[in-house]
PDB file of C-alpha atoms and ligand atoms in Angstrom:
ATOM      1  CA  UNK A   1     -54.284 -24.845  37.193  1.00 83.00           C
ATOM      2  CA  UNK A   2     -56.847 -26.079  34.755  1.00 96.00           C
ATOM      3  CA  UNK A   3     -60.624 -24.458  35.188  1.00 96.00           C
ATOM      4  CA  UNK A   4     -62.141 -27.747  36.214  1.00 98.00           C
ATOM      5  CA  UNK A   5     -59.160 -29.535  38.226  1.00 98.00           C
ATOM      6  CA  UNK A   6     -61.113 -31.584  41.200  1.00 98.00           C
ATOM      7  CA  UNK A   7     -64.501 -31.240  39.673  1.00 98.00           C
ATOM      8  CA  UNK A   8     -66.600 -34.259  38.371  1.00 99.00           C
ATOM      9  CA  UNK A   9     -69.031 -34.151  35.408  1.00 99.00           C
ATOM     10  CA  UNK A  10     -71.465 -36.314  33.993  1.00 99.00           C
ATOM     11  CA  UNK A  11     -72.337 -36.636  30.168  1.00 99.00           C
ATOM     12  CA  UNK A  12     -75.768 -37.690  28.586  1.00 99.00           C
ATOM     13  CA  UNK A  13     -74.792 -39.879  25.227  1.00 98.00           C
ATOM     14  CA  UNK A  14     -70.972 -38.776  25.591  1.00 98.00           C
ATOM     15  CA  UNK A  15     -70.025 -42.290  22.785  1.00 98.00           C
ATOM     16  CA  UNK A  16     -70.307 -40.106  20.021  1.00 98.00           C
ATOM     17  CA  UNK A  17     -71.325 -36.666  18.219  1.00 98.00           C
ATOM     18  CA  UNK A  18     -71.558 -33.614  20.255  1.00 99.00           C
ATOM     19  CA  UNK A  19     -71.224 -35.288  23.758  1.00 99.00           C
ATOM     20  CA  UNK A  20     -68.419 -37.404  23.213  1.00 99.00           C
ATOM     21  CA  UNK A  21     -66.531 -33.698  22.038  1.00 99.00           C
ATOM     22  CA  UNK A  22     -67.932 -32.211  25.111  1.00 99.00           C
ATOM     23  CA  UNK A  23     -66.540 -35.512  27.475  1.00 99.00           C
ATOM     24  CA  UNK A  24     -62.991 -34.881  26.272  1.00 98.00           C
ATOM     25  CA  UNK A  25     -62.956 -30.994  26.608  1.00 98.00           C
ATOM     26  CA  UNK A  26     -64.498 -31.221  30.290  1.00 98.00           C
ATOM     27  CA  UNK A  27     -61.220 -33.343  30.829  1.00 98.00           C
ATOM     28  CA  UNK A  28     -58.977 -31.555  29.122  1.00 98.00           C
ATOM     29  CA  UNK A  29     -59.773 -28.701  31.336  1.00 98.00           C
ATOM     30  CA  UNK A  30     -59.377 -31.222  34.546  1.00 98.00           C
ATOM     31  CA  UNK A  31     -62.745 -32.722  35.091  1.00 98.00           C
ATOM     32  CA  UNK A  32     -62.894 -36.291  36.215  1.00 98.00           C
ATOM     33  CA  UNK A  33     -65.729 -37.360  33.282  1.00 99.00           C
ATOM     34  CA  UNK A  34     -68.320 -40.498  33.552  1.00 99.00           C
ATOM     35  CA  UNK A  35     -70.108 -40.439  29.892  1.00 99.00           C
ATOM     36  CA  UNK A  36     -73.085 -42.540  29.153  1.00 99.00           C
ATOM     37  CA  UNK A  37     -73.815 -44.496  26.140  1.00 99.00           C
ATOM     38  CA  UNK A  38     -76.523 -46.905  24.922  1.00 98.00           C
ATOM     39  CA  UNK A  39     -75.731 -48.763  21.638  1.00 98.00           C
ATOM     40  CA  UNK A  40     -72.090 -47.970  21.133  1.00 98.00           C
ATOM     41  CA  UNK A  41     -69.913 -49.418  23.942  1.00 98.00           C
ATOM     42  CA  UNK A  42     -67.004 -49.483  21.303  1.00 98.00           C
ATOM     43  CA  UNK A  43     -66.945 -45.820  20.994  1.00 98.00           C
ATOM     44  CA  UNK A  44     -67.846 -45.083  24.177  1.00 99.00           C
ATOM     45  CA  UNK A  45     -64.550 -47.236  25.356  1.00 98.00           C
ATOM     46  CA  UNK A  46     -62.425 -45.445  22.862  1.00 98.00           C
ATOM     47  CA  UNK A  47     -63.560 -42.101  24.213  1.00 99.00           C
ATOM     48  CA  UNK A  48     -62.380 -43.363  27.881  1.00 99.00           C
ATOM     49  CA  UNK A  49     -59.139 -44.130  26.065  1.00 98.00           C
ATOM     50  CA  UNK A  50     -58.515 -40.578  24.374  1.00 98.00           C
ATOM     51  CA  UNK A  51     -59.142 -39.278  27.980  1.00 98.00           C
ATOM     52  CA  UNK A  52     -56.742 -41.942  29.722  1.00 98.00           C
ATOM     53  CA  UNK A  53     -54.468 -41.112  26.509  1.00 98.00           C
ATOM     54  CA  UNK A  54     -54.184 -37.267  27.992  1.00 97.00           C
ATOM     55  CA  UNK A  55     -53.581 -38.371  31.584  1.00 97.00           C
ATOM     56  CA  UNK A  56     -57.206 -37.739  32.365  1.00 98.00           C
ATOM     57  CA  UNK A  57     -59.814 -39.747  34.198  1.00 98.00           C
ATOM     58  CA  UNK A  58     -62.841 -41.485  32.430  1.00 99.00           C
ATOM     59  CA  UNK A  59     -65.365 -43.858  32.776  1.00 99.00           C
ATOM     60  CA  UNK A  60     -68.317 -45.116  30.885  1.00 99.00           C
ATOM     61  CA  UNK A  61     -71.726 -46.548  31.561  1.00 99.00           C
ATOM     62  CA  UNK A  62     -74.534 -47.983  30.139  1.00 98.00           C
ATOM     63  CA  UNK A  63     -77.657 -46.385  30.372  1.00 99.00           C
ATOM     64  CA  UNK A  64     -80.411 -45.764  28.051  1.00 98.00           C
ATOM     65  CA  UNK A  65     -81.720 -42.522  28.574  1.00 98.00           C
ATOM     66  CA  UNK A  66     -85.504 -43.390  27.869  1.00 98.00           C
ATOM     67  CA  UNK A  67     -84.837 -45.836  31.409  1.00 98.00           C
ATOM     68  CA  UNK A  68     -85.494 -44.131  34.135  1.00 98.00           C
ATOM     69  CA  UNK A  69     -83.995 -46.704  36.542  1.00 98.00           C
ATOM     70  CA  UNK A  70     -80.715 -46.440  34.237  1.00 98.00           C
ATOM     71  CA  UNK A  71     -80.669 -42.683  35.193  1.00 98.00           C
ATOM     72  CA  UNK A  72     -80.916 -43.062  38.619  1.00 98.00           C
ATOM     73  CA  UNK A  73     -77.923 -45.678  38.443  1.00 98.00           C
ATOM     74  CA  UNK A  74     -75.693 -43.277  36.475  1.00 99.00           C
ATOM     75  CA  UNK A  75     -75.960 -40.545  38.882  1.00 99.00           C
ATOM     76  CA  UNK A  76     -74.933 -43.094  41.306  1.00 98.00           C
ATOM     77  CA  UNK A  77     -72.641 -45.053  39.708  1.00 99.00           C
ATOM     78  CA  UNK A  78     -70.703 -41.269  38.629  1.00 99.00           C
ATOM     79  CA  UNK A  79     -70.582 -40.930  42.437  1.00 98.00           C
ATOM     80  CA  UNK A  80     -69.521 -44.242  43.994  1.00 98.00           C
ATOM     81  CA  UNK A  81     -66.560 -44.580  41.277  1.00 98.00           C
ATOM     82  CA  UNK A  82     -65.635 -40.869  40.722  1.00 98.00           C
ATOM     83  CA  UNK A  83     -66.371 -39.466  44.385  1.00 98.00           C
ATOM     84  CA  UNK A  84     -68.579 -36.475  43.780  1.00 98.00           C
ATOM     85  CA  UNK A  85     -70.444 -34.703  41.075  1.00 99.00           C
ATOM     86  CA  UNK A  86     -70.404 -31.151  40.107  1.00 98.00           C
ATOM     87  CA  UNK A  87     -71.076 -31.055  36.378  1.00 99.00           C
ATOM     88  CA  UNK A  88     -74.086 -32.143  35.259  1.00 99.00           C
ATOM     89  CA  UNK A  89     -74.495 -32.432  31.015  1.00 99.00           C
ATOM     90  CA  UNK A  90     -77.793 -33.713  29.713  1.00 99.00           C
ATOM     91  CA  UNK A  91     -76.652 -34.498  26.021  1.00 99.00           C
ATOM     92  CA  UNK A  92     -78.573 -37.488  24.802  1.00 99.00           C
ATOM     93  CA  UNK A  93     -80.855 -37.256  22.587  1.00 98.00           C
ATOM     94  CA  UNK A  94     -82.745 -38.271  19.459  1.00 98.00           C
ATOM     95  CA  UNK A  95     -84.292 -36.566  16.572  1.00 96.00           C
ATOM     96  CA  UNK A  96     -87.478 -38.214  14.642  1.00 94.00           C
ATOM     97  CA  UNK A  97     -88.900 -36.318  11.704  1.00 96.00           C
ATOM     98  CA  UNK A  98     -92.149 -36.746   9.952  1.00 97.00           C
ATOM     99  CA  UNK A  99     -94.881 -35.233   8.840  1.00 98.00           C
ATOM    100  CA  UNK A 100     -97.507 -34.816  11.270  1.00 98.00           C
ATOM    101  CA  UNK A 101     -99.861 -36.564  10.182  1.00 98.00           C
ATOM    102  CA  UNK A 102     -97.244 -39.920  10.353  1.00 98.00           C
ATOM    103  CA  UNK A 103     -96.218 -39.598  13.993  1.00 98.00           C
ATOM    104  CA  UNK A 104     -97.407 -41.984  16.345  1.00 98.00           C
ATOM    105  CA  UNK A 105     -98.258 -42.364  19.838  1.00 98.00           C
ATOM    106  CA  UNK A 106     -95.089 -44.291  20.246  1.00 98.00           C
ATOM    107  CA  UNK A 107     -92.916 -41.555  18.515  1.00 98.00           C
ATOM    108  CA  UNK A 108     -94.001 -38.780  21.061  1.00 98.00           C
ATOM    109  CA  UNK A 109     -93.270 -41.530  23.840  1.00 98.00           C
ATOM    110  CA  UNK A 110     -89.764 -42.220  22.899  1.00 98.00           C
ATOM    111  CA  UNK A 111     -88.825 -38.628  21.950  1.00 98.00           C
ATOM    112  CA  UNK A 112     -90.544 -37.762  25.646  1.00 98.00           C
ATOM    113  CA  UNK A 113     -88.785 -40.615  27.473  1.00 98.00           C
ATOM    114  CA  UNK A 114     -85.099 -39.226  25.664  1.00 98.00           C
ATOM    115  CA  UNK A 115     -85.070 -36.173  25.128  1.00 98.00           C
ATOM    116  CA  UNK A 116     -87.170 -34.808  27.767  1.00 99.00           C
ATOM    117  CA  UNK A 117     -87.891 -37.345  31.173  1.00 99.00           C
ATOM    118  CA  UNK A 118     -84.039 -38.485  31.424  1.00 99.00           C
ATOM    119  CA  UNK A 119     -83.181 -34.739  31.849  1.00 99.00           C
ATOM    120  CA  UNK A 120     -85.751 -34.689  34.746  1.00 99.00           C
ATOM    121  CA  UNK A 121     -84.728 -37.764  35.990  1.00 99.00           C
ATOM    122  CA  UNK A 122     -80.595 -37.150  35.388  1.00 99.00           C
ATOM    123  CA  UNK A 123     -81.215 -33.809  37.310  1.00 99.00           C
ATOM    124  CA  UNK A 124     -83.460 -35.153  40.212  1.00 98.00           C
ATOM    125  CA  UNK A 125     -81.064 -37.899  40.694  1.00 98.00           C
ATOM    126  CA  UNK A 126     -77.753 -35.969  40.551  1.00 99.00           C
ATOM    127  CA  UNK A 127     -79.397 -32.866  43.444  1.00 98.00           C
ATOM    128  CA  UNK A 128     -78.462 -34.338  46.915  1.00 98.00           C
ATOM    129  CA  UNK A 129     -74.846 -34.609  45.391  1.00 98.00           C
ATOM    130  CA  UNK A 130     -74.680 -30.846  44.075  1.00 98.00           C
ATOM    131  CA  UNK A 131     -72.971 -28.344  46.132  1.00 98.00           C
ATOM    132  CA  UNK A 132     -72.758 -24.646  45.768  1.00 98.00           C
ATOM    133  CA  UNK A 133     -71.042 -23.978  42.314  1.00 98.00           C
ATOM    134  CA  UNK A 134     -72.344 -27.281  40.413  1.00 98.00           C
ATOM    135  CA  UNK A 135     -73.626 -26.652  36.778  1.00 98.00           C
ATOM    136  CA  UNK A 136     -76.624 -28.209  35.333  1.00 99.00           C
ATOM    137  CA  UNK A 137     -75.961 -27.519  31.127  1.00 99.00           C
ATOM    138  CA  UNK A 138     -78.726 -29.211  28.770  1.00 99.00           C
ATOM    139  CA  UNK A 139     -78.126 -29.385  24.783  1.00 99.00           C
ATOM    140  CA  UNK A 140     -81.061 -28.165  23.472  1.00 98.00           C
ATOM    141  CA  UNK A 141     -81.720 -27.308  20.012  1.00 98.00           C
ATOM    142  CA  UNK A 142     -81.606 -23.855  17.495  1.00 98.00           C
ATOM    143  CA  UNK A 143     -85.652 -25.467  16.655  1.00 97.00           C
ATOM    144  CA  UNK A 144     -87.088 -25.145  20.420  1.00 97.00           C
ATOM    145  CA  UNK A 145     -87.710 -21.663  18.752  1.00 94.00           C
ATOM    146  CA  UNK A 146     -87.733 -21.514  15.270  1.00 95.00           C
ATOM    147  CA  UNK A 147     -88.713 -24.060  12.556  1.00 94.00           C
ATOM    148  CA  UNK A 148     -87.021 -23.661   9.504  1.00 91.00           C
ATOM    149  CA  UNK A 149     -89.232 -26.708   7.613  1.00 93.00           C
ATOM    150  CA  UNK A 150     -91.332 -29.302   7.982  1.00 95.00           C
ATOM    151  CA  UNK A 151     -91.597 -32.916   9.987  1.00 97.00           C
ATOM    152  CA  UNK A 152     -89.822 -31.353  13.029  1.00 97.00           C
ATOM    153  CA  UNK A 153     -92.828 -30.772  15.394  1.00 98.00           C
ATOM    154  CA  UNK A 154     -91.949 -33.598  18.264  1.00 98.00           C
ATOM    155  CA  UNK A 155     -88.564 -32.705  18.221  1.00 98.00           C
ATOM    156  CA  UNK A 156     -88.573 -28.854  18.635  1.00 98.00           C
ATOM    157  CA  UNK A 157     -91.645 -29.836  21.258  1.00 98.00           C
ATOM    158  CA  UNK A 158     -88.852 -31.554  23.320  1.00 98.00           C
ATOM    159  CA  UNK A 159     -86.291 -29.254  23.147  1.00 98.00           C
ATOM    160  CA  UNK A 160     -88.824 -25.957  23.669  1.00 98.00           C
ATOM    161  CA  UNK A 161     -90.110 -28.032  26.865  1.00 98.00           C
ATOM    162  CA  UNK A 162     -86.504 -28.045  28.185  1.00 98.00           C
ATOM    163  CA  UNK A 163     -86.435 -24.330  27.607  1.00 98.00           C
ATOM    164  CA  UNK A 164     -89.330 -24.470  30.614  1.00 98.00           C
ATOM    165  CA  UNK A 165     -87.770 -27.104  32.479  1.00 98.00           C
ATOM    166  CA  UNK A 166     -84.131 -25.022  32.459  1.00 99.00           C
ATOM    167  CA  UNK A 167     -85.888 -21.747  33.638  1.00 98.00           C
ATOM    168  CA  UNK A 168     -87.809 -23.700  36.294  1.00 98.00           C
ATOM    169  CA  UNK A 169     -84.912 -25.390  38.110  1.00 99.00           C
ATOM    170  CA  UNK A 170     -82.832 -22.344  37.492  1.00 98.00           C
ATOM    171  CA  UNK A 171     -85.206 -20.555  40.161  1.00 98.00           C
ATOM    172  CA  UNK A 172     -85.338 -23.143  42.291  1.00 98.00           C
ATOM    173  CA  UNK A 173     -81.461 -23.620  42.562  1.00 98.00           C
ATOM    174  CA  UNK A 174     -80.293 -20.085  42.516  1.00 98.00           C
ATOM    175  CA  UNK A 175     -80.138 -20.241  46.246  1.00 98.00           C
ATOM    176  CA  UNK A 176     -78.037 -23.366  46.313  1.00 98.00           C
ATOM    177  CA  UNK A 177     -75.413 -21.566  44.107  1.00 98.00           C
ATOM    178  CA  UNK A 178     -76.159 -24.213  40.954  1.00 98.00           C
ATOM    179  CA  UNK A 179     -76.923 -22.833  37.769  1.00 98.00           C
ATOM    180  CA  UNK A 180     -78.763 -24.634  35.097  1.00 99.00           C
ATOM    181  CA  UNK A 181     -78.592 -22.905  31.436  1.00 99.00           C
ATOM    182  CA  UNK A 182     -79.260 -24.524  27.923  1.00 98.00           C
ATOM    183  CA  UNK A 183     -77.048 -24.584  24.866  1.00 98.00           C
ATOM    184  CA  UNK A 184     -78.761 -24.373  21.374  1.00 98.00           C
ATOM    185  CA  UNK A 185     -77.078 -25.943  18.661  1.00 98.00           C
ATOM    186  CA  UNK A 186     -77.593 -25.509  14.803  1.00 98.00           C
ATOM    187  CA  UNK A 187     -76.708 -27.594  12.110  1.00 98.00           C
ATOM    188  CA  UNK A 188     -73.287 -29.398  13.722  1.00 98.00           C
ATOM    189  CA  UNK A 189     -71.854 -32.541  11.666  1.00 98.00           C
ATOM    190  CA  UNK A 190     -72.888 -35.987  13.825  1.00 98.00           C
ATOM    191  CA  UNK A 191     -74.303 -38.821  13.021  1.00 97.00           C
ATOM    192  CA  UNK A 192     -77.633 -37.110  13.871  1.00 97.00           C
ATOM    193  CA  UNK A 193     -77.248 -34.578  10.908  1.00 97.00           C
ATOM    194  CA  UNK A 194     -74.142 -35.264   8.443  1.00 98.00           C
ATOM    195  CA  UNK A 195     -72.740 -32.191   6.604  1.00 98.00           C
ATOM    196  CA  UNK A 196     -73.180 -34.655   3.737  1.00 97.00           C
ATOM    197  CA  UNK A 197     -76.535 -35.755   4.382  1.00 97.00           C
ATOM    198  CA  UNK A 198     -79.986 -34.791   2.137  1.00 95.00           C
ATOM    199  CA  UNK A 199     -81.031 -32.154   4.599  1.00 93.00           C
ATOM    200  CA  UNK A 200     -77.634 -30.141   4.484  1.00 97.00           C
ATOM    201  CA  UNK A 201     -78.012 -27.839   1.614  1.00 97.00           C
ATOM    202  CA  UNK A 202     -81.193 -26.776   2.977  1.00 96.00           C
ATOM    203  CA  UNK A 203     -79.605 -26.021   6.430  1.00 96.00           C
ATOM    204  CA  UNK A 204     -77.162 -24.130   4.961  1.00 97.00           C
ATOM    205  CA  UNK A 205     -79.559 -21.919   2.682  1.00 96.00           C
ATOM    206  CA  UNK A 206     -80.595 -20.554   6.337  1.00 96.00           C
ATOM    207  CA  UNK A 207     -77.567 -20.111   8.288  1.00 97.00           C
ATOM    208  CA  UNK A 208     -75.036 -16.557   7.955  1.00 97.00           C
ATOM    209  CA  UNK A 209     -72.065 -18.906   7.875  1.00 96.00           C
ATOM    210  CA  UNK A 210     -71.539 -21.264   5.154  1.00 91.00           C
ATOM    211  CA  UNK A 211     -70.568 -24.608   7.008  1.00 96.00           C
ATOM    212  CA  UNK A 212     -71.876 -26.728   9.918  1.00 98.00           C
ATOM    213  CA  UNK A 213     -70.697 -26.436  13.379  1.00 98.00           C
ATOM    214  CA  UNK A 214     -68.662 -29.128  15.208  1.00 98.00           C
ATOM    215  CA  UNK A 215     -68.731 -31.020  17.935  1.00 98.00           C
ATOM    216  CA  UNK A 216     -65.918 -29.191  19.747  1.00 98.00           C
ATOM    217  CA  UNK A 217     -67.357 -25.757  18.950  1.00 98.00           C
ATOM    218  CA  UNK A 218     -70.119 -26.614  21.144  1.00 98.00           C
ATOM    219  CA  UNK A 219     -68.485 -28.307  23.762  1.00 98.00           C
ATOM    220  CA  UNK A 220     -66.412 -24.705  24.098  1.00 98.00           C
ATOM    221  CA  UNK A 221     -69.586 -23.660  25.061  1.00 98.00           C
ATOM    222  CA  UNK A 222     -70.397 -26.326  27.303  1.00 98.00           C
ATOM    223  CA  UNK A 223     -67.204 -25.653  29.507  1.00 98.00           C
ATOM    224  CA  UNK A 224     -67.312 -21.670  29.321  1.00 98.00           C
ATOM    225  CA  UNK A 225     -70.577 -22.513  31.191  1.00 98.00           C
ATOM    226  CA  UNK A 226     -69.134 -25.410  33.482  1.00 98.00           C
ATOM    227  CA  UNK A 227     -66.568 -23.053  34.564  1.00 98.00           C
ATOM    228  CA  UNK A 228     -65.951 -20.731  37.466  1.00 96.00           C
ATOM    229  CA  UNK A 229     -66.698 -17.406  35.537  1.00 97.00           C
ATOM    230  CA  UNK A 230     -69.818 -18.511  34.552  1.00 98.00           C
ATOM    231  CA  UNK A 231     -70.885 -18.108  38.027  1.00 97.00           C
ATOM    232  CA  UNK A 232     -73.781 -15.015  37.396  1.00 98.00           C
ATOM    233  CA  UNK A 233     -75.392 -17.338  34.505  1.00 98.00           C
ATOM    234  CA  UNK A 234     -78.630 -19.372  34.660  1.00 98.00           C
ATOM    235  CA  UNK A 235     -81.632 -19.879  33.430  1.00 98.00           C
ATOM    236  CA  UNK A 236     -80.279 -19.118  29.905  1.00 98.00           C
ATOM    237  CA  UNK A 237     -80.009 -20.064  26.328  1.00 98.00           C
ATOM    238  CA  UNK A 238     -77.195 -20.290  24.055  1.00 98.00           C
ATOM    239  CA  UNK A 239     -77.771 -20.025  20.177  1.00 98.00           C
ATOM    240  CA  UNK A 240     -74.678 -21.663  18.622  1.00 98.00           C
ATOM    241  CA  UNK A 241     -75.826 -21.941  15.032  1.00 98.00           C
ATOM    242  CA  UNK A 242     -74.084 -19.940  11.920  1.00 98.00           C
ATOM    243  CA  UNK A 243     -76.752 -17.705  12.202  1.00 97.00           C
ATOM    244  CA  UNK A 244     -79.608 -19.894  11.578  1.00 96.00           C
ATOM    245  CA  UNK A 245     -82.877 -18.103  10.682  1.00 83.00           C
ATOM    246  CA  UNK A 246     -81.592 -14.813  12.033  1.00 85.00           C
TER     247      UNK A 246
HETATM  248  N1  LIG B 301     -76.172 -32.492  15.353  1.00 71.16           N
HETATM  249  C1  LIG B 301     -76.966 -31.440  15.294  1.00 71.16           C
HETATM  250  O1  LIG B 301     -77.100 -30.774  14.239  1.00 71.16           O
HETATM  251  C2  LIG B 301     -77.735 -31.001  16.492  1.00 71.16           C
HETATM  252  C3  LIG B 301     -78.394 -29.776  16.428  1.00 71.16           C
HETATM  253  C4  LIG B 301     -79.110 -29.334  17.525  1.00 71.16           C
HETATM  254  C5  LIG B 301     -79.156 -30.102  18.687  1.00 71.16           C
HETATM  255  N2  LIG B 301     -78.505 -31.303  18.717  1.00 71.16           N
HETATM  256  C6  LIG B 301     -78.605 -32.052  19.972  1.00 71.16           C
HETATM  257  O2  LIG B 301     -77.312 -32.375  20.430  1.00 71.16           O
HETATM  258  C7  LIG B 301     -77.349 -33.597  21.181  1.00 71.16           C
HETATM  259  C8  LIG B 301     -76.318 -34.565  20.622  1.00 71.16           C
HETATM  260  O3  LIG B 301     -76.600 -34.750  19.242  1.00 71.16           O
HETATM  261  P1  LIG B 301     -75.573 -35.410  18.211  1.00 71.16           P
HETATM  262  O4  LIG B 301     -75.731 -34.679  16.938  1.00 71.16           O
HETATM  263  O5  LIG B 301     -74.248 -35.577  18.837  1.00 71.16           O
HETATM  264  O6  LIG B 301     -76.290 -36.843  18.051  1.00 71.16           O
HETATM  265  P2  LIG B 301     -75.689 -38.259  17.620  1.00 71.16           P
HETATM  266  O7  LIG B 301     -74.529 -38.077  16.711  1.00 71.16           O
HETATM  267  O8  LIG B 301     -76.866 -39.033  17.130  1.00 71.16           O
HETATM  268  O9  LIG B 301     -75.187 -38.864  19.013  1.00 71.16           O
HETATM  269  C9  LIG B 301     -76.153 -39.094  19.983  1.00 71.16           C
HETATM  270  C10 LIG B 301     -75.509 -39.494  21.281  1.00 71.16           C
HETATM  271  O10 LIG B 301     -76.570 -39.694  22.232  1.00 71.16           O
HETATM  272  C11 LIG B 301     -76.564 -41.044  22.652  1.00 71.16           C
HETATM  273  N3  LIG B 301     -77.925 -41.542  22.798  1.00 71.16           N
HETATM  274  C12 LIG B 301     -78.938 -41.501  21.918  1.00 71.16           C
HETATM  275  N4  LIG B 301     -80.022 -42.108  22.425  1.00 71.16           N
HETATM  276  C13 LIG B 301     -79.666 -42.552  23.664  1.00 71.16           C
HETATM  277  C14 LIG B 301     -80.331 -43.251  24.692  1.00 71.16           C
HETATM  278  N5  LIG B 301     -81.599 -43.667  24.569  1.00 71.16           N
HETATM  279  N6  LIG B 301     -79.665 -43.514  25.829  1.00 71.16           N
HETATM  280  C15 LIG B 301     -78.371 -43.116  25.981  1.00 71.16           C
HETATM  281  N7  LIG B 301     -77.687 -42.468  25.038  1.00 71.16           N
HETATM  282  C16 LIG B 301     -78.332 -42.181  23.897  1.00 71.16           C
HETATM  283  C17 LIG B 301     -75.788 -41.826  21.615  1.00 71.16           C
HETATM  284  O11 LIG B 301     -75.194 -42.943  22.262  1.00 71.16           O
HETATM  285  P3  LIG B 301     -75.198 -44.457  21.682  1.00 71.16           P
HETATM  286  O12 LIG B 301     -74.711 -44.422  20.272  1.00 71.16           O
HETATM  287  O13 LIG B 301     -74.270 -45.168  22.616  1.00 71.16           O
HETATM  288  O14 LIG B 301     -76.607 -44.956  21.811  1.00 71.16           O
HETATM  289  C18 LIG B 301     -74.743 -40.795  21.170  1.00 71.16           C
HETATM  290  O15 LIG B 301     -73.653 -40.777  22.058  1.00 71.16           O
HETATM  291  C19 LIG B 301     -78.797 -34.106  21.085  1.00 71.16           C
HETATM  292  O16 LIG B 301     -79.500 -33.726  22.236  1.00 71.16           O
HETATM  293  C20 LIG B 301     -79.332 -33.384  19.854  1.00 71.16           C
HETATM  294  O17 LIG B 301     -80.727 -33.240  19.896  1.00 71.16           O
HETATM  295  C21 LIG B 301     -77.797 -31.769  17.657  1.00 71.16           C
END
């Protein structure tokens, strides 16, 4: 039997990058998998076909993460078409670099609204549908705790904030039997940060290993921790990053 036959998950931006790897994994190992997407409904569809394509259930819906409203209806919409919810994978998000002095007031909102209130509002939303053994796994980033350059201050704010946030609920769910951990990703090749793209030789200069991660590296990760044995784990962090800044 696979690890996650009869459980239901729920991925954050699962059209592309590291959540669309993470989507087909979780059904691979037997989950039934609603993914959400914002501007590609092309690749979101084609990721609901590779799961279809492998006997799996998928399905995908619209919802921009910096929406509350669209969170809400996610949760739901997981539930009323897929029957329950037990996985819980706040992916989404967006990176905006600049130098301090450039960011605006409108920067910190949307990298707030993203990357940090649609994980509050995912989570809040999804709770009177997780039982005992549900997950809660957030992709964080290698920067909520080190910053290897410049321009990155709003973005390692969000993901150290989630750091908090993962620790917090983790307390407060222990006694339900749900765990709630973060994954930390380094340099892995997405749209988001291209192996090809300017910024890659410098990433590379600071990790151990030599290449970027991928997408289904991480999403390994993502169902070790969605799993039964990871029963005894929560409120944690998972560095998955070549060695960055070590
Ligand atoms: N790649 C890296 O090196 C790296 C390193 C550390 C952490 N991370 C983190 O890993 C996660 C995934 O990153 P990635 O590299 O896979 O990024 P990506 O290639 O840019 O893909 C982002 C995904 O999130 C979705 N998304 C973005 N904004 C959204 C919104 N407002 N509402 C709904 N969906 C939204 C996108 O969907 P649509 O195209 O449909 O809008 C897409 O599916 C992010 O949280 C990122 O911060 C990435």
């Amino acid at each position: 039997m696979k690890q996650l036959e009869g459980k239901t998950a729920l991925v954050t931006g699962g059209s592309r990058g590291i959540g669309a790897a993470i989507a087909q994994r979780l059904a691979r190992e037997g989950a039934q998998v609603a993914l959400t997407y914002k501007a590609s409904p092309e690749k979101a569809a084609g990721v609901v076909k590779a799961i279809e394509a492998q006997n799996g259930r998928a399905i995908a819906i619209e919802a921009d993460s910096a929406d509350p409203r669209a969170m809400v209806n996610a949760v739901e919409t997981t539930v009323r078409e897929l029957g329950r919810l037990d996985v819980l994978v706040n992916n989404a998000g967006i990176g905006v670099y600049k130098d301090i002095s450039e960011f605006t007031v409108n920067d910190f909102d949307a990298i707030v609204a993203v990357n940090i209130r649609a994980v509050f509002m995912a989570v809040t939303s999804a709770l009177p549908h997780l039982k005992s053994g549900s997950r809660i796994i957030t992709i964080g980033s290698c920067q909520a705790e080190r910053m290897p350059g410049p321009g990155g201050a709003l973005y390692a704010m969000s993901k150290s904030a989630l750091v908090g946030f993962t620790k917090g609920i983790a307390r407060d769910l222990g006694p339900k039997g749900i765990t709630a951990n973060l994954v930390h990703p380094g340099p892995v090749d997405t749209d988001m940060n291209p192996a090809n793209g300017p910024a890659a030789d410098f990433q590379r200069s600071l990790m151990a290993v030599d290449t970027f991660g991928t997408g289904d590296e991480v999403a390994a990760m993502v169902v070790y921790l969605a799993g039964p044995e990871s029963r005894y784990i929560t409120g944690a962090g998972f560095l998955i990053d070549g060695g960055t800044n070590i």
